[in-house]
Amino acid sequence: MLAFVIRRLAQAFFVVVAMVVLVFFGTYVIGDPVWMMVPGDATQEQVEEVRRTFGFDQPVYMQFLTFLGDVLRGEFGRSYVHGSSAIGLILDRMPATLELAFAALILAIVIGIPLGLFAGLKPDHPVSRGIMAVSILGFSLPTFWVGLMLIMLFSVMLGWLPATGRGPVISILGIETSLFSLEGWRHLFLPALNLALLKISLVIRLTRSGAREASLQDYVKFARAKGLSPRRIIGVHILKNIMIPIVTVLGLEFGSLVAFSVVTETIFAWPGMGKLLLEAIQRLDRPLIVGYVMVVVLLFVTINLIVDILYSALDPRVRLTGSQS
Amino acid sequence: MSAAISTPTPARGEFARFAARFAEDRVAVIGLVLLLAIVTMALLAPFITPQNPYDLGKVDIMDSRQPPGAKAGDGFAMWLGSDGMGRDLLSSILYGLRISLTVGVLSGVIAATIGLVLGLVAAYAGGRVETLIMRIVDLQLSLPSVLVALILVALLGKGIDKIILALVVVQWAYYARTVRGSALVERRKEYVEAARSLGLSHARTVFRHILPNCLAPVIVIATVQTAHAISLEATLSFLGVGLPQTEPSLGVLIANGFQYMLSGKYWISFFPGLALLLTIVAINLVGDRLRDVLNPRLEK
């Protein structure tokens, strides 16, 4: 177990180092950043001045060391557009994004597991066929377009829910959240549902195949022979056994929820860090882009690491296959 | 090869059996017909659309934002309405489909080629080469494609070539991983040993003998990945970082309709999105069936 943890830590470290190198070459070496910082009619002297101030006249390896130092200190410079620290801006917006991703995760579990269980336990029922058809559709639906249609239906035509923004936030333990007010949930529901659609389909499929497999196992037959109620068999015996893969996949998918929130946040004008990234891309705000990428990579690697270690603790077979590859 | 081992019309018989097995699933056949219809309509767009939406002489601004079914100034009916510039939406969608399909298929072909070569090399060479390639693949697959594409496009800028490059970068690893998996199995088989002992070169063994036996899973991946690429391009274009207005794919059309949506003019975004959805569903239905038919474990 310890060897496994150490190997995974080394892998995570390798990924972070690789990403730092890639981001450095991507943003600092390809193209000359100076031209984005000076006005179009700048003189040669002004260009050289900027080049010196930001250290772009140094050799590449010196620039890389400087960049590495900045990354280690969590310092990515000041945003060109906002004028304040890039990392500060990103961390300011992070709770809104995490809240959205978290809400989407909850929706995926609450909607996906019951539907998946039903489809898995009664595979020939017409409702099950309907559920599976919907889940295939869910994989094909372009997320951004569904977002537009949700706004169209619930905000413009029916007028039930607000189309944009986060609504009022309440500060709990220093974190601002909209999870504790009705108005907050009214604002949160549509973007969270939009973000959750793909994951709902995923959970339905996972739960269904897990339930189908488990219901044929000997321990289920035994439980049934013992005279346990179907509710107890499904709720305790089957669910418990299929939860491990579902929880693992969902843990790994949390990162992709954060990534996809770029799209959802833009459509619903949700003030998270994804919207910040898109604005930064449109305005070529380099420090913000670099900062966002590094924060998300770190978030990803951490989530993957935790999920992997938890999973191997729960299921020893993983450790064995892991050492073979 | 002598005549004794060559069987009469093997390829044809195999294809007929394959087609028959594919046709057993009626939903998949509907998907295939739909897909062929979409591709045909996109290819024939200049001949079947009532209007060339990008010919300024044909478009009249007086026709703008007409609801579905309205008559244009030129007399033809705009079955799906018109957009903010007075372009017939049905014509725009068919022209947009051409761009979306081109980007999806082209990026898929390039990514498949790169992935195939790297996957085969990794499996055949083994050792350090394999470790290096597979580490890069793992790194690539551990990051969500939408994020990688977004960052790449941010660095590269707009344009159809840059979008294709970004889509290739996010796709190739899936092919490489799949091909390596099947090539590892093939490499141990006797015919590879036979080819080598006949004195065939490494390159010939890999590309003429191992490669054809690894193609089935690649075809399945290719359908899913192409659908994914089309959807991703539309997403990027919708966000304003993908294709420019001069290359109006379905994503650009949907983005253009966004501003009119809050005033209830739903059709400008709705119909291009519906076309996108139908295309993706059709490809996925075909891909799903191909996976079942080509999977040797399910072969009876």
XYZ file of C-alpha atoms in Angstrom:
625
model
C 0.000 0.000 0.000
C 2.789 2.407 0.915
C 4.661 1.590 -2.294
C 1.495 2.254 -4.265
C 0.995 5.642 -2.603
C 4.618 6.616 -3.244
C 4.386 5.563 -6.894
C 1.169 7.550 -7.361
C 2.738 10.586 -5.663
C 5.703 10.382 -8.035
C 3.330 10.146 -11.007
C 1.356 13.157 -9.797
C 4.586 15.097 -9.391
C 5.625 14.142 -12.937
C 2.297 15.386 -14.331
C 2.610 18.735 -12.554
C 6.208 19.216 -13.751
C 5.237 18.273 -17.318
C 2.356 20.757 -17.244
C 4.579 23.543 -15.898
C 7.043 22.948 -18.762
C 4.230 22.787 -21.365
C 2.555 25.936 -20.084
C 5.878 27.758 -20.029
C 6.710 26.848 -23.609
C 3.141 27.398 -24.729
C 2.777 30.885 -23.364
C 6.295 32.281 -23.123
C 8.189 30.893 -26.062
C 5.626 30.509 -28.851
C 4.988 34.069 -29.985
C 6.484 37.180 -28.479
C 4.486 38.279 -25.435
C 5.953 41.778 -25.651
C 3.726 42.636 -28.598
C 0.647 42.033 -26.485
C 1.848 44.387 -23.780
C 2.865 47.434 -25.788
C 0.542 49.732 -27.720
C 0.533 49.325 -31.496
C 2.431 52.544 -32.164
C 5.226 51.893 -29.615
C 8.760 52.882 -30.593
C 11.649 50.424 -30.688
C 12.981 51.869 -27.383
C 9.647 51.346 -25.632
C 9.527 47.742 -26.853
C 13.046 47.115 -25.542
C 12.104 48.767 -22.258
C 9.147 46.372 -21.772
C 11.336 43.450 -22.814
C 13.880 44.317 -20.102
C 11.297 45.054 -17.416
C 9.601 41.670 -17.828
C 12.886 39.799 -18.322
C 12.171 38.649 -21.901
C 15.736 39.538 -22.916
C 17.101 36.765 -20.676
C 18.065 33.370 -22.121
C 15.270 30.799 -22.184
C 16.532 28.716 -19.253
C 16.790 31.833 -17.031
C 13.228 32.780 -17.975
C 12.125 29.247 -17.163
C 13.764 29.372 -13.727
C 12.076 32.692 -13.019
C 8.749 31.212 -14.124
C 9.329 28.132 -11.956
C 10.027 30.366 -8.957
C 6.824 32.295 -9.658
C 4.797 29.075 -9.882
C 6.228 27.802 -6.591
C 5.255 31.055 -4.894
C 1.829 30.929 -6.564
C 2.555 34.248 -8.247
C 1.491 34.694 -11.870
C 1.739 38.454 -12.126
C -0.966 41.059 -12.394
C -3.901 40.691 -14.732
C -3.529 43.124 -17.648
C -7.228 43.855 -17.659
C -8.136 43.922 -13.949
C -4.811 45.282 -12.705
C -4.855 43.091 -9.584
C -3.064 39.815 -8.773
C -4.097 37.027 -11.168
C -4.080 34.296 -8.548
C -6.163 36.473 -6.205
C -8.807 36.970 -8.889
C -8.947 33.244 -9.613
C -9.246 32.254 -5.949
C -11.981 34.890 -5.521
C -14.048 33.254 -8.246
C -13.277 29.668 -7.270
C -16.055 29.136 -4.671
C -18.743 29.973 -7.234
C -17.356 27.369 -9.651
C -16.906 24.696 -6.987
C -20.450 25.332 -5.767
C -21.799 24.870 -9.293
C -19.769 21.696 -9.886
C -20.795 20.319 -6.500
C -24.485 21.002 -7.147
C -24.182 19.281 -10.542
C -22.579 16.261 -8.890
C -25.425 16.015 -6.370
C -27.999 16.244 -9.174
C -26.201 13.503 -11.116
C -26.356 11.180 -8.087
C -29.932 12.014 -7.048
C -31.323 11.607 -10.572
C -28.907 9.047 -12.034
C -28.798 6.316 -9.387
C -32.548 5.665 -8.985
C -33.095 5.663 -12.756
C -30.068 3.425 -13.311
C -31.200 0.993 -10.608
C -34.643 0.723 -12.154
C -33.227 0.155 -15.645
C -30.781 -2.441 -14.318
C -33.245 -4.434 -12.238
C -36.046 -4.418 -14.816
C -34.150 -4.398 -18.113
C -37.168 -5.370 -20.229
C -39.607 -2.875 -18.757
C -40.666 -0.226 -21.316
C -39.749 2.521 -18.835
C -36.217 1.083 -18.712
C -35.946 1.296 -22.474
C -37.089 4.912 -22.230
C -34.457 5.648 -19.571
C -31.708 4.134 -21.707
C -32.814 6.026 -24.809
C -32.716 9.259 -22.815
C -29.249 8.427 -21.518
C -27.941 7.827 -25.062
C -29.457 11.171 -26.029
C -27.745 12.709 -23.011
C -24.356 11.640 -24.360
C -25.090 13.202 -27.729
C -26.578 16.512 -26.592
C -24.245 19.463 -27.099
C -24.080 20.948 -23.582
C -24.030 24.591 -24.598
C -27.071 24.240 -26.813
C -29.055 22.491 -24.086
C -28.157 25.412 -21.830
C -29.630 27.833 -24.340
C -32.766 25.742 -24.642
C -33.148 25.546 -20.844
C -33.011 29.363 -20.697
C -35.452 29.560 -23.583
C -37.953 27.214 -21.963
C -37.748 28.014 -18.241
C -36.761 31.688 -18.320
C -38.149 33.203 -21.514
C -41.267 31.135 -22.214
C -42.359 29.951 -18.762
C -40.635 32.646 -16.706
C -40.118 30.246 -13.786
C -36.399 30.644 -13.181
C -33.884 33.466 -13.669
C -31.666 33.147 -16.751
C -28.444 34.702 -15.539
C -26.288 35.466 -12.528
C -25.792 33.928 -9.147
C -28.382 35.768 -7.113
C -27.857 36.749 -3.485
C -25.106 34.933 -1.628
C -24.918 34.239 2.083
C -21.584 34.146 3.842
C -21.110 30.964 5.867
C -17.782 30.417 7.648
C -16.226 33.049 5.397
C -17.331 31.321 2.184
C -19.991 32.989 0.111
C -22.564 30.532 -1.098
C -26.019 30.477 -2.611
C -26.776 26.998 -1.282
C -28.651 28.274 1.753
C -31.333 30.480 0.268
C -34.303 29.722 -1.958
C -33.382 32.550 -4.312
C -29.864 31.130 -4.533
C -31.191 27.709 -5.516
C -33.482 29.313 -8.090
C -30.377 30.774 -9.732
C -28.297 27.644 -9.264
C -30.746 25.054 -10.575
C -30.594 25.625 -14.341
C -26.791 25.926 -14.661
C -26.302 22.940 -12.349
C -28.783 20.839 -14.337
C -27.069 21.856 -17.575
C -23.676 20.906 -16.234
C -25.031 17.649 -14.771
C -26.704 16.296 -17.950
C -23.702 14.339 -19.225
C -22.951 12.979 -15.759
C -26.570 11.903 -15.235
C -26.282 9.767 -18.383
C -22.989 8.394 -17.144
C -24.368 7.502 -13.689
C -27.442 5.848 -15.243
C -25.206 3.631 -17.398
C -22.822 2.735 -14.599
C -25.613 1.983 -12.123
C -27.556 -0.044 -14.664
C -24.677 -2.290 -15.675
C -23.602 -2.657 -12.042
C -27.115 -3.577 -10.925
C -27.557 -6.052 -13.764
C -24.337 -7.785 -12.884
C -24.947 -7.775 -9.125
C -28.513 -9.073 -9.330
C -27.221 -12.361 -10.822
C -24.623 -12.896 -8.073
C -24.907 -15.699 -5.557
C -25.119 -13.406 -2.545
C -28.243 -11.787 -3.973
C -29.837 -15.185 -4.640
C -28.930 -16.195 -1.110
C -30.418 -13.025 0.363
C -33.579 -13.653 -1.633
C -33.705 -17.284 -0.494
C -33.324 -16.126 3.078
C -36.581 -14.210 2.598
C -35.248 -10.672 2.790
C -37.522 -8.005 1.359
C -36.659 -6.802 -2.171
C -36.241 -3.307 -0.752
C -33.570 -4.496 1.638
C -31.788 -6.549 -1.022
C -31.644 -3.610 -3.418
C -31.018 -0.894 -0.859
C -28.385 -2.683 1.196
C -26.848 -5.589 -0.672
C -26.833 -4.475 -4.307
C -26.383 -0.732 -3.800
C -23.494 -1.199 -1.408
C -21.611 -3.323 -3.910
C -22.093 -1.133 -6.939
C -21.298 2.121 -5.147
C -17.503 1.689 -5.269
C -17.085 2.103 -9.040
C -19.757 4.823 -9.164
C -18.140 6.890 -6.430
C -14.717 6.456 -8.049
C -15.860 7.553 -11.482
C -17.779 10.489 -10.031
C -14.711 11.563 -8.074
C -12.663 11.581 -11.255
C -15.458 13.339 -13.125
C -15.499 16.225 -10.666
C -12.474 17.651 -12.454
C -14.232 17.505 -15.794
C -17.233 19.276 -14.221
C -14.917 22.120 -13.230
C -13.518 22.213 -16.780
C -16.932 22.116 -18.436
C -18.174 24.882 -16.176
C -16.351 27.260 -18.552
C -19.179 26.645 -21.019
C -22.030 26.670 -18.525
C -20.779 29.740 -16.679
C -20.558 31.680 -19.922
C -24.112 30.817 -20.966
C -25.676 31.531 -17.585
C -23.357 34.466 -16.709
C -22.340 32.581 -13.559
C -19.501 34.550 -11.929
C -17.053 31.648 -11.567
C -13.474 31.149 -12.641
C -14.472 29.527 -15.940
C -16.129 32.740 -17.083
C -13.007 34.562 -15.913
C -10.875 32.280 -18.107
C -12.966 32.890 -21.191
C -12.799 36.662 -20.698
C -9.037 36.322 -20.221
C -8.734 34.335 -23.469
C -10.768 36.878 -25.417
C -8.602 39.731 -24.107
C -5.289 37.792 -24.226
C -4.796 38.305 -20.501
C -1.775 36.014 -20.197
C -1.174 35.999 -16.401
C -4.818 35.012 -15.820
C -4.684 32.194 -18.397
C -1.468 30.766 -16.958
C -2.785 31.088 -13.413
C -6.050 29.333 -14.289
C -4.295 26.457 -16.043
C -1.937 25.899 -13.121
C -4.756 26.047 -10.539
C -6.892 23.582 -12.512
C -3.988 21.191 -13.133
C -3.214 21.168 -9.420
C -6.895 20.605 -8.632
C -7.030 17.713 -11.120
C -3.893 15.998 -9.967
C -5.009 16.259 -6.342
C -8.470 14.827 -7.063
C -7.047 11.973 -9.163
C -4.521 11.168 -6.462
C -7.096 11.093 -3.654
C -9.548 8.999 -5.691
C -6.850 6.528 -6.744
C -5.583 6.045 -3.225
C -9.087 5.685 -1.788
C -10.018 3.235 -4.511
C -6.972 1.066 -3.967
C -7.705 1.089 -0.250
C -11.228 -0.176 -0.985
C -10.313 -2.633 -3.730
C -6.934 -4.377 -3.424
C -7.081 -5.732 -6.998
C -6.247 -2.249 -8.314
C -2.861 -2.262 -6.630
C -1.930 -5.529 -8.320
C -2.896 -4.464 -11.854
C -1.269 -1.104 -11.240
C 2.127 -2.670 -10.586
C 1.955 -4.761 -13.780
C 1.616 -1.905 -16.232
C 0.732 -17.192 -52.500
C -0.639 -20.219 -54.328
C -4.156 -20.531 -55.650
C -4.906 -23.309 -53.211
C -5.278 -21.027 -50.182
C -7.076 -18.146 -51.832
C -10.798 -18.476 -51.192
C -13.313 -17.228 -53.780
C -14.574 -13.657 -53.150
C -13.636 -13.563 -49.472
C -13.877 -9.795 -49.079
C -17.333 -9.581 -50.587
C -18.790 -12.388 -48.559
C -17.370 -10.902 -45.413
C -18.807 -7.498 -46.173
C -22.243 -8.930 -46.913
C -22.206 -10.774 -43.586
C -21.075 -7.628 -41.828
C -23.839 -5.565 -43.462
C -26.432 -8.190 -42.571
C -25.352 -8.185 -38.938
C -25.383 -4.388 -38.870
C -28.905 -4.318 -40.288
C -30.267 -6.553 -37.507
C -30.628 -3.442 -35.339
C -33.329 -1.277 -36.833
C -32.402 1.818 -34.806
C -28.834 1.658 -36.118
C -30.132 1.465 -39.696
C -32.241 4.564 -39.082
C -29.091 6.246 -37.745
C -27.129 5.256 -40.838
C -29.838 6.478 -43.218
C -30.068 9.748 -41.289
C -26.303 10.178 -41.380
C -26.129 9.513 -45.129
C -28.993 11.948 -45.700
C -27.251 14.653 -43.646
C -23.932 14.181 -45.445
C -25.617 14.179 -48.866
C -27.571 17.329 -48.096
C -24.433 19.050 -46.839
C -22.495 18.070 -49.959
C -25.281 19.189 -52.283
C -25.967 22.401 -50.320
C -25.162 24.817 -53.191
C -27.617 23.003 -55.475
C -30.573 22.345 -53.172
C -30.739 25.425 -50.950
C -33.099 28.198 -52.053
C -30.436 30.813 -51.341
C -26.660 31.132 -51.048
C -26.626 32.756 -47.594
C -23.147 34.223 -48.130
C -23.844 35.855 -51.456
C -24.559 39.464 -50.468
C -26.518 40.013 -53.670
C -29.032 37.317 -52.717
C -29.585 38.268 -49.079
C -32.035 41.021 -48.211
C -31.810 42.644 -44.768
C -35.594 43.232 -44.957
C -36.010 39.457 -44.514
C -34.191 39.392 -41.159
C -35.551 37.591 -38.074
C -38.551 36.113 -39.898
C -40.284 33.250 -38.076
C -40.275 29.736 -39.591
C -42.426 29.422 -42.682
C -42.347 33.129 -43.641
C -42.009 34.089 -47.296
C -38.780 35.820 -48.299
C -38.746 38.924 -50.483
C -37.601 36.713 -53.350
C -40.715 34.596 -53.037
C -39.368 31.309 -51.610
C -40.593 30.060 -48.254
C -38.056 30.125 -45.384
C -39.155 26.931 -43.667
C -36.911 27.480 -40.652
C -37.078 31.270 -40.586
C -34.191 33.679 -41.058
C -31.387 35.076 -38.935
C -30.454 38.616 -37.909
C -28.863 39.378 -41.281
C -31.808 38.152 -43.341
C -30.214 34.849 -44.327
C -32.479 31.855 -44.857
C -31.778 29.614 -41.868
C -32.216 26.285 -43.695
C -29.623 27.349 -46.285
C -27.240 28.590 -43.580
C -27.571 25.290 -41.716
C -26.740 23.185 -44.783
C -23.733 25.387 -45.572
C -22.744 25.287 -41.884
C -22.978 21.487 -41.852
C -20.326 21.373 -44.600
C -17.876 23.270 -42.394
C -18.733 21.325 -39.221
C -18.414 17.954 -40.966
C -15.175 18.968 -42.705
C -13.558 20.034 -39.430
C -14.760 16.895 -37.623
C -13.729 14.403 -40.311
C -10.411 16.056 -41.199
C -9.277 16.328 -37.580
C -10.409 12.738 -37.013
C -8.413 11.397 -39.972
C -5.232 13.241 -38.955
C -5.592 12.247 -35.295
C -6.282 8.618 -36.259
C -3.181 8.506 -38.454
C -0.928 9.940 -35.746
C -2.512 7.739 -33.078
C -2.238 4.615 -35.242
C 1.462 5.116 -35.966
C 2.388 5.992 -32.383
C 0.238 3.205 -30.928
C 1.763 0.602 -33.251
C 5.293 1.845 -32.603
C 4.689 1.767 -28.839
C 3.357 -1.793 -28.904
C 5.958 -3.148 -31.324
C 9.045 -1.382 -30.005
C 8.263 -1.743 -26.289
C 10.789 -0.592 -23.692
C 11.653 3.082 -23.287
C 9.851 4.163 -26.474
C 6.632 2.571 -25.265
C 6.929 4.105 -21.803
C 7.529 7.568 -23.242
C 4.618 7.425 -25.673
C 2.203 5.969 -23.133
C 3.180 8.512 -20.470
C 2.313 11.314 -22.901
C -0.952 9.542 -23.722
C -1.805 9.233 -20.007
C -1.004 12.898 -19.444
C -3.178 13.887 -22.381
C -6.108 11.723 -21.289
C -5.985 12.902 -17.681
C -6.976 16.409 -18.766
C -10.501 17.108 -20.064
C -10.569 17.742 -23.800
C -12.659 20.911 -23.629
C -10.035 22.545 -21.405
C -7.054 21.465 -23.523
C -8.760 22.646 -26.716
C -9.736 25.955 -25.108
C -6.194 26.684 -23.960
C -4.699 25.655 -27.321
C -7.078 27.846 -29.262
C -6.311 30.679 -26.862
C -2.615 30.323 -27.685
C -2.974 29.660 -31.429
C -5.703 32.121 -32.338
C -8.777 31.766 -34.560
C -8.980 29.975 -37.882
C -10.073 26.675 -39.364
C -6.497 25.254 -39.463
C -5.921 26.123 -35.798
C -9.197 24.525 -34.724
C -8.292 21.357 -36.596
C -4.861 21.331 -34.948
C -6.431 21.744 -31.496
C -8.927 18.930 -32.191
C -6.120 16.657 -33.391
C -4.206 17.290 -30.167
C -7.175 16.345 -27.987
C -8.048 13.224 -30.033
C -4.875 11.393 -31.040
C -4.270 9.863 -27.601
C -7.539 7.869 -27.703
C -6.445 6.235 -30.960
C -2.910 5.597 -29.711
C -4.171 3.908 -26.539
C -6.681 1.726 -28.400
C -4.272 0.704 -31.142
C -1.533 -0.132 -28.659
C -3.975 -2.332 -26.752
C -4.913 -4.431 -29.768
C -1.402 -4.391 -31.261
C -0.005 -5.830 -28.028
C -2.310 -8.815 -28.471
C -1.552 -9.190 -32.184
C 2.215 -8.968 -31.688
C 2.284 -12.263 -29.804
C 0.418 -14.166 -32.500
C 2.082 -16.684 -34.762
C 1.583 -14.887 -38.061
C 3.842 -12.067 -36.809
C 6.546 -14.559 -35.999
C 6.004 -16.129 -39.437
C 6.311 -12.770 -41.158
C 9.517 -12.010 -39.308
C 11.052 -15.404 -40.054
C 10.225 -14.924 -43.756
C 12.661 -12.012 -43.515
C 10.142 -9.168 -43.783
C 11.302 -5.830 -42.414
C 9.954 -4.425 -39.142
C 8.084 -1.677 -41.000
C 6.436 -4.169 -43.365
C 5.472 -6.487 -40.502
C 3.916 -3.637 -38.537
C 2.104 -1.775 -41.303
C 1.108 -4.615 -43.643
C 0.424 -7.388 -41.166
C -0.295 -6.080 -37.668
C -2.058 -2.850 -38.712
C -4.968 -4.421 -40.670
C -5.767 -6.601 -37.670
C -5.983 -3.600 -35.353
C -8.392 -1.570 -37.482
C -11.746 -2.773 -36.094
C -11.566 -0.921 -32.768
C -10.140 2.131 -34.556
C -13.264 2.372 -36.713
C -15.457 2.295 -33.608
C -13.360 4.957 -31.856
C -13.342 7.047 -35.031
C -17.143 7.349 -35.097
C -17.387 8.354 -31.442
C -14.431 10.725 -31.718
C -15.738 12.426 -34.854
C -19.049 13.093 -33.131
C -17.113 14.428 -30.180
C -14.925 16.636 -32.385
C -17.937 18.139 -34.167
C -19.543 18.900 -30.820
C -16.310 20.364 -29.416
C -15.782 22.596 -32.449
C -19.359 23.861 -32.084
C -18.739 24.553 -28.387
C -15.543 26.507 -29.057
C -17.131 28.440 -31.900
C -20.122 29.209 -29.712
C -17.803 30.564 -27.013
C -16.267 32.865 -29.622
C -12.818 31.254 -29.600
C -13.359 28.757 -32.422
C -14.142 29.477 -36.037
C -14.484 33.114 -37.170
C -17.653 34.584 -38.718
C -16.146 33.975 -42.162
C -16.338 30.194 -41.551
C -19.898 29.894 -40.230
C -20.149 26.391 -38.816
C -23.206 25.288 -36.827
C -21.581 26.565 -33.614
C -21.149 30.039 -35.095
C -24.798 30.025 -36.227
C -25.970 29.113 -32.720
C -23.774 31.848 -31.230
C -25.282 34.392 -33.637
C -28.781 33.423 -32.499
C -27.943 33.728 -28.782
C -28.500 37.509 -28.717
C -32.025 37.184 -30.140
C -33.101 34.407 -27.819
C -34.081 36.496 -24.814
C -36.566 38.352 -27.022
C -38.249 35.035 -27.858
C -36.777 34.495 -31.350
C -35.802 30.952 -30.501
C -35.441 29.530 -34.017
C -32.149 31.259 -34.886
C -30.342 29.170 -32.229
C -32.758 26.243 -32.055
C -32.595 24.847 -35.590
C -28.799 24.898 -36.064
C -28.539 23.151 -32.678
C -31.124 20.587 -33.747
C -29.085 19.889 -36.898
C -25.981 19.477 -34.734
C -27.849 17.143 -32.367
C -29.237 14.983 -35.205
C -25.779 14.677 -36.753
C -24.193 13.612 -33.477
C -27.019 11.192 -32.595
C -26.813 9.608 -36.058
C -23.040 9.123 -35.794
C -23.331 7.723 -32.261
C -26.079 5.256 -33.266
C -23.930 3.952 -36.113
C -20.875 3.830 -33.839
C -22.777 1.928 -31.117
C -23.861 -0.722 -33.595
C -20.392 -0.968 -35.154
C -18.984 -1.645 -31.696
C -21.389 -4.560 -31.234
C -20.804 -5.988 -34.703
C -17.023 -5.622 -34.719
C -16.501 -6.881 -31.171
C -15.026 -10.379 -31.564
C -16.139 -11.385 -28.077
C -19.788 -11.099 -29.117
C -19.268 -13.000 -32.380
C -21.211 -16.221 -32.450
